[in-house]
PDB file of C-alpha atoms in Angstrom:
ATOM      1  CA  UNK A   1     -11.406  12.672 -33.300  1.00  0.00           C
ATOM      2  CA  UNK A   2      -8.818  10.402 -31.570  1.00  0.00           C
ATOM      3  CA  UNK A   3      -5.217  11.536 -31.069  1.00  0.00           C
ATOM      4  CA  UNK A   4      -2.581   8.922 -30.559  1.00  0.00           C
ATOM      5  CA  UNK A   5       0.083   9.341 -27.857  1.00  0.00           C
ATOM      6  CA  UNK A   6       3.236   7.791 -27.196  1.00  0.00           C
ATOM      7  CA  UNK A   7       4.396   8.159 -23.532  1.00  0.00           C
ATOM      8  CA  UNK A   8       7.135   5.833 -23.246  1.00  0.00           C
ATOM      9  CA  UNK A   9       8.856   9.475 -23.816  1.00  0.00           C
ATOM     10  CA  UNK A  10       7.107  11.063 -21.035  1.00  0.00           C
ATOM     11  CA  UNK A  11       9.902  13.391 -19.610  1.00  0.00           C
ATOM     12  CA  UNK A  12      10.718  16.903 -18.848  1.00  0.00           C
ATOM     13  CA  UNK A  13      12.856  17.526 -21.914  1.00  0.00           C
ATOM     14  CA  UNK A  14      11.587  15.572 -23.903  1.00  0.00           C
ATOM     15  CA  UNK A  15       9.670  16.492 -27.281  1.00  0.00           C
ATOM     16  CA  UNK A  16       7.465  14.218 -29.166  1.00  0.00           C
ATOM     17  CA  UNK A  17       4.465  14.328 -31.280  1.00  0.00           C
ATOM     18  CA  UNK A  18       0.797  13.455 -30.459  1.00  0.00           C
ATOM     19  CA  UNK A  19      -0.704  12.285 -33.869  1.00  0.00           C
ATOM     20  CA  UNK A  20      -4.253  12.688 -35.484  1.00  0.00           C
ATOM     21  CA  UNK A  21      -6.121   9.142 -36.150  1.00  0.00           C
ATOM     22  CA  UNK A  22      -4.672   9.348 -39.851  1.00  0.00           C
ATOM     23  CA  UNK A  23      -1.212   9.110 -38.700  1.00  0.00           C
ATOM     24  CA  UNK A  24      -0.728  13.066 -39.152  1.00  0.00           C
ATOM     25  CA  UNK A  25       1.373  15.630 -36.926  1.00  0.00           C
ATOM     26  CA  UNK A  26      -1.376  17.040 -34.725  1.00  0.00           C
ATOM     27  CA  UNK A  27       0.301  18.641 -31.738  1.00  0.00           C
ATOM     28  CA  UNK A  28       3.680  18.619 -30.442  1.00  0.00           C
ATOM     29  CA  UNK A  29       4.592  18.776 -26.660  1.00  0.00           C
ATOM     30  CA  UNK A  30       8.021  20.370 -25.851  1.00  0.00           C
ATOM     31  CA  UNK A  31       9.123  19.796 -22.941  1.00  0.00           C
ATOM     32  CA  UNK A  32      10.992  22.840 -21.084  1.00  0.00           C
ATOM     33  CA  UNK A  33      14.317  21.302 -19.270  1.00  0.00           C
ATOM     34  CA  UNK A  34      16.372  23.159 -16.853  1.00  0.00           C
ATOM     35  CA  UNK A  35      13.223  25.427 -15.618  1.00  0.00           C
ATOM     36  CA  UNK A  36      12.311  25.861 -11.845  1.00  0.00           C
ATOM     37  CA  UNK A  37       9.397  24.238 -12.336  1.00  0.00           C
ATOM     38  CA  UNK A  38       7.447  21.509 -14.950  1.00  0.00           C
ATOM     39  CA  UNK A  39       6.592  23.494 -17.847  1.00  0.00           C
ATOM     40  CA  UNK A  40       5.540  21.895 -20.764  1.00  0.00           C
ATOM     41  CA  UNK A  41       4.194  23.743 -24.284  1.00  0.00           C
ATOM     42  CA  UNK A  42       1.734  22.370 -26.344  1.00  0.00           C
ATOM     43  CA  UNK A  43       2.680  23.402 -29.987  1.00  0.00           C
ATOM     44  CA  UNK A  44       0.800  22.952 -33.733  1.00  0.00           C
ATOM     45  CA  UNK A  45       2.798  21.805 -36.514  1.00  0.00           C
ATOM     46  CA  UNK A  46       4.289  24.560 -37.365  1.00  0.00           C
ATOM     47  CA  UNK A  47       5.402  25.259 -34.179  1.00  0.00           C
ATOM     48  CA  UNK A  48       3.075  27.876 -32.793  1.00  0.00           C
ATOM     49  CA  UNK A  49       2.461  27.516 -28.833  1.00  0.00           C
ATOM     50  CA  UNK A  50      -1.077  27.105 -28.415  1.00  0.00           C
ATOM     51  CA  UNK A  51      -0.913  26.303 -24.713  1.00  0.00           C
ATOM     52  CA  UNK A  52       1.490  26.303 -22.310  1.00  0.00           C
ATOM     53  CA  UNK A  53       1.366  23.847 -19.014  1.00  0.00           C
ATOM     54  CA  UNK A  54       3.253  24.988 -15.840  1.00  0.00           C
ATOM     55  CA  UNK A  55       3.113  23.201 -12.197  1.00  0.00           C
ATOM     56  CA  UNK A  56       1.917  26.275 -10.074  1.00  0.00           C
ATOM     57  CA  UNK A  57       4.009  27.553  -7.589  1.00  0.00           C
ATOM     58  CA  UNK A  58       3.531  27.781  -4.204  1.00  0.00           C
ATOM     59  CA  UNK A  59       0.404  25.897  -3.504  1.00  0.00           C
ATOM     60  CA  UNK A  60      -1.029  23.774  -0.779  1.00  0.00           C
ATOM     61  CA  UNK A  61      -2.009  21.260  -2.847  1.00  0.00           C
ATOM     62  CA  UNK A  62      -0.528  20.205  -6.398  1.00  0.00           C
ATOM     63  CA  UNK A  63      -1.614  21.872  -8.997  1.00  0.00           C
ATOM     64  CA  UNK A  64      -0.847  23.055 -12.676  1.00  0.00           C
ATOM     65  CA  UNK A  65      -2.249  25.600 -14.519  1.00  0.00           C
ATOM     66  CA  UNK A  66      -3.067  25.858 -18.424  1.00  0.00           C
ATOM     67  CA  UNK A  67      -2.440  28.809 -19.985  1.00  0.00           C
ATOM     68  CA  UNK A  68      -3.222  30.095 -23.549  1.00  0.00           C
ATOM     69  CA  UNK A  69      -1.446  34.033 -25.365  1.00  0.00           C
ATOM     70  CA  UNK A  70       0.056  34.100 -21.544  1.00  0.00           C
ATOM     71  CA  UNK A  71      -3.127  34.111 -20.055  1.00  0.00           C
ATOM     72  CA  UNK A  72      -4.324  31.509 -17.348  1.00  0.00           C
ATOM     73  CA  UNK A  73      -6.865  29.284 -18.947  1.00  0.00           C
ATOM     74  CA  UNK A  74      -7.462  26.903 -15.865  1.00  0.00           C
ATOM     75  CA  UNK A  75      -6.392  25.170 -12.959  1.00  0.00           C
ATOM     76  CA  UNK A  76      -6.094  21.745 -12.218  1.00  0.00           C
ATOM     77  CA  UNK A  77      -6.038  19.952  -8.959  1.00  0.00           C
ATOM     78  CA  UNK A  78      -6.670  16.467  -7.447  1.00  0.00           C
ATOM     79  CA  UNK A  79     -10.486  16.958  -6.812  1.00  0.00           C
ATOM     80  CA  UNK A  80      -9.826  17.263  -2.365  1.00  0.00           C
ATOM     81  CA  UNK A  81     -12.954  15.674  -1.296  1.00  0.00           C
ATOM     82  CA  UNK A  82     -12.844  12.563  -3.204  1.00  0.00           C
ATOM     83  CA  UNK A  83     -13.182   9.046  -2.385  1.00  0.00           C
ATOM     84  CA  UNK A  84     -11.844   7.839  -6.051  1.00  0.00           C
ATOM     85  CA  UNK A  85      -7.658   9.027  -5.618  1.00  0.00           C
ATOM     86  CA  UNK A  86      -7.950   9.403  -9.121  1.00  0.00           C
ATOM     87  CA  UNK A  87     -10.560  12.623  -9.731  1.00  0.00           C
ATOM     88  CA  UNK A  88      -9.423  16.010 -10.496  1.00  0.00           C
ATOM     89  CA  UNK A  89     -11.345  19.234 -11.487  1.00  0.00           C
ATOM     90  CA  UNK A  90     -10.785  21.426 -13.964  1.00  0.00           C
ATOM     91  CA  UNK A  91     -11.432  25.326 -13.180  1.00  0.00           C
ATOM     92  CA  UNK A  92     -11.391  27.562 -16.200  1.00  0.00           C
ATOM     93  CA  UNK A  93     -11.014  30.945 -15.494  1.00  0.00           C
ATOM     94  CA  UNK A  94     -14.709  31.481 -16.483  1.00  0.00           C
ATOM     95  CA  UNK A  95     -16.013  29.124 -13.580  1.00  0.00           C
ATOM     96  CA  UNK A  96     -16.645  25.904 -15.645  1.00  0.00           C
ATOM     97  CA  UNK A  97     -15.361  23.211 -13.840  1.00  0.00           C
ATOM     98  CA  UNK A  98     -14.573  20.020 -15.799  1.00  0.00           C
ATOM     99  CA  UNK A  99     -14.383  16.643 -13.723  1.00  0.00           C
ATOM    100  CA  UNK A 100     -11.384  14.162 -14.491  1.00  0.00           C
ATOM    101  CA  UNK A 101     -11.737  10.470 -13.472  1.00  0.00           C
ATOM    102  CA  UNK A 102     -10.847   7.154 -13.513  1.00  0.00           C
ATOM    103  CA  UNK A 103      -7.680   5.057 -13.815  1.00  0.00           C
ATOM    104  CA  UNK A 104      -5.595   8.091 -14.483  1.00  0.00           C
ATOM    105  CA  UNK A 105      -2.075   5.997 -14.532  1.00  0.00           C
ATOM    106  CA  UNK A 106      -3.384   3.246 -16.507  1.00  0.00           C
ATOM    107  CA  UNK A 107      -4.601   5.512 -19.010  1.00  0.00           C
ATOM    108  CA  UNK A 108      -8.439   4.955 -18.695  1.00  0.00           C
ATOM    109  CA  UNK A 109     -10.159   7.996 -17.550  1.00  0.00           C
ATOM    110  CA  UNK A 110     -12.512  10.930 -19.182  1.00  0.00           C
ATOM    111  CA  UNK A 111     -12.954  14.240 -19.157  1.00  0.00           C
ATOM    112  CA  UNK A 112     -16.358  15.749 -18.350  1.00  0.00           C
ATOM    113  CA  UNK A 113     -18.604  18.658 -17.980  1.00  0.00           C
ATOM    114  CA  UNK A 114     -21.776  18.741 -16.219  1.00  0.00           C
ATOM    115  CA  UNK A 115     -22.036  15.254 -16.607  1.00  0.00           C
ATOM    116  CA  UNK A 116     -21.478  15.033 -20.419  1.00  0.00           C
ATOM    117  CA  UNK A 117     -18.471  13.377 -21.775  1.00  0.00           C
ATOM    118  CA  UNK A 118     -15.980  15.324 -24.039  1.00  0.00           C
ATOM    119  CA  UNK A 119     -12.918  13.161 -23.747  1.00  0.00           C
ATOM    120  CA  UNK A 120     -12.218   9.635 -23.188  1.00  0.00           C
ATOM    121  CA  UNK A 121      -8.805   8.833 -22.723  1.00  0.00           C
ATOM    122  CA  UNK A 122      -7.707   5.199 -23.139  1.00  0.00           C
ATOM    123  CA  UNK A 123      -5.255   2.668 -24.239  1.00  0.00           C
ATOM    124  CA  UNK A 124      -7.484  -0.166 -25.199  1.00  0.00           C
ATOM    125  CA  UNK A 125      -7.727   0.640 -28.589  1.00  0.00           C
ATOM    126  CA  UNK A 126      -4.084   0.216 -29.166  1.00  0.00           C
ATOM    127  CA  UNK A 127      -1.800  -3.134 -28.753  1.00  0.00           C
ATOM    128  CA  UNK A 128       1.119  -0.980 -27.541  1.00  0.00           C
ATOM    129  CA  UNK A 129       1.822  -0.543 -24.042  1.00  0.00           C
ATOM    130  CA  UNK A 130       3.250   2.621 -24.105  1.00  0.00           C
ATOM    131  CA  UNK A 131       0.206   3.978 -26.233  1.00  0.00           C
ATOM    132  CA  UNK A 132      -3.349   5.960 -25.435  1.00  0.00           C
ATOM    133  CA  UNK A 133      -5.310   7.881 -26.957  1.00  0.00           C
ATOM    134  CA  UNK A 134      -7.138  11.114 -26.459  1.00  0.00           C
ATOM    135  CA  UNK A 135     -10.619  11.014 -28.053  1.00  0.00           C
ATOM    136  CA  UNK A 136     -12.139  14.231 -28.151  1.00  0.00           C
ATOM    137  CA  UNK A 137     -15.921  12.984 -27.864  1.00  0.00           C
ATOM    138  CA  UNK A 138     -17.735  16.577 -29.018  1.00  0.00           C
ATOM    139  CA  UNK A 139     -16.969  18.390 -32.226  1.00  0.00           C
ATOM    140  CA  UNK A 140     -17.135  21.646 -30.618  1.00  0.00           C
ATOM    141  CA  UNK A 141     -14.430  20.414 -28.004  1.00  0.00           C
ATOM    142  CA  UNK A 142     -11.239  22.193 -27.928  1.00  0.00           C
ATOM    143  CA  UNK A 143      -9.105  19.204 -28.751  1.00  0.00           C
ATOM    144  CA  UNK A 144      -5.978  21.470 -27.478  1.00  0.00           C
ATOM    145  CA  UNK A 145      -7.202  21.540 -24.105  1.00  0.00           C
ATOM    146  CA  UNK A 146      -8.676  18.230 -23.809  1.00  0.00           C
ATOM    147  CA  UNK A 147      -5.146  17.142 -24.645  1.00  0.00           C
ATOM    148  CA  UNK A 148      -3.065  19.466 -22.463  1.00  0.00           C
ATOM    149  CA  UNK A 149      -5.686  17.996 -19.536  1.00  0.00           C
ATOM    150  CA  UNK A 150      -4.912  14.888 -20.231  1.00  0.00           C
ATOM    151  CA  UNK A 151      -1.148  15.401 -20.483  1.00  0.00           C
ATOM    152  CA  UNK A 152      -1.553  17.279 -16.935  1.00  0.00           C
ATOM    153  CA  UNK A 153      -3.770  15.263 -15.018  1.00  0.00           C
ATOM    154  CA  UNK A 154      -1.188  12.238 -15.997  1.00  0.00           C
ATOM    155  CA  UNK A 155       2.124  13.673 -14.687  1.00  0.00           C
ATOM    156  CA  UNK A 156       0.480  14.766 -11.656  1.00  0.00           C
ATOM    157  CA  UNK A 157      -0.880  11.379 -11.025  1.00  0.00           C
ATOM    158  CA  UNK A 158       2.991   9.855 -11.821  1.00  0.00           C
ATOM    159  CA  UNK A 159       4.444  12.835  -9.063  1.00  0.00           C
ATOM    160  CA  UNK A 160       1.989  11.839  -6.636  1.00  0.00           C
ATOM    161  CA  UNK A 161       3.009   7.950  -7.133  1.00  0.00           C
ATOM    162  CA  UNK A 162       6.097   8.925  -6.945  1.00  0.00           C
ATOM    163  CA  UNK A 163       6.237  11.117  -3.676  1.00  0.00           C
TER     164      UNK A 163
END
């Protein structure tokens, strides 16, 4: 299933809705202003926080974490030993690591595990600039955290651009 985002409203603050392929509410990301550090909640449509995105504190190297009913669900940082800039990895607290790469601020990159895809993130299937979308790959994917990767993996990439 593909969601459609709109990042032309990509701020801390900032709410906005990331829509199913039939045009539906899917998700909506509320952004947390005025907190110490980025937080960001992922939210259903009727407002239920289904994961919660925070840049983690006092760390050597960026990172955020993704948590879900307060509980740390993984960690992601720029993958260290990398020659592609634009590879992270996923940790979830179970020891799956998921590997994040390609063109991370153009909006072409996927999410995999073990060398099978799950997401694909892109904007060529939209004439908009300021659109991508998130296409969960596997049925069994959690589409929640293959979007709150995506979302995460994308404002680190803009920090680090911008530092």
């Amino acid at each position: 299933m593909k969601y459609l985002v709109r990042d032309k409203l990509f701020a801390i603050g900032d709410d906005y809705w990331i829509e199913d392929e039939r045009g539906r509410h899917a998700f909506l990301v509320d952004g947390k202003a005025l907190r110490l550090r980025d937080t960001l909640e992922l939210k259903d449509p009727d407002g239920h926080v289904l994961i919660t995105l925070r840049q983690k504190m006092f760390s050597l190297r960026d990172a955020m974490t993704i948590e879900r009913d307060d509980r740390d669900l993984a960690v992601i940082r720029r993958k260290r030993l990398s020659l592609l800039r634009n590879h992270y990895r996923v940790t979830l607290v179970d020891g799956t690591e998921l590997d994040v790469s390609g063109r991370i601020l153009d909006r072409e990159f996927t999410v995999e595990y073990d060398g099978e895809l799950l997401a694909h993130i892109s904007r060529q299937w939209f004439h908009v600039r300021e659109t991508y979308a998130v296409n969960v790959v596997r049925e069994d994917a959690d589409a929640a955290l293959q979007i709150a990767v995506a979302v995460c993996v994308i404002r680190m990439a803009e920090r680090e651009r911008e530092d």
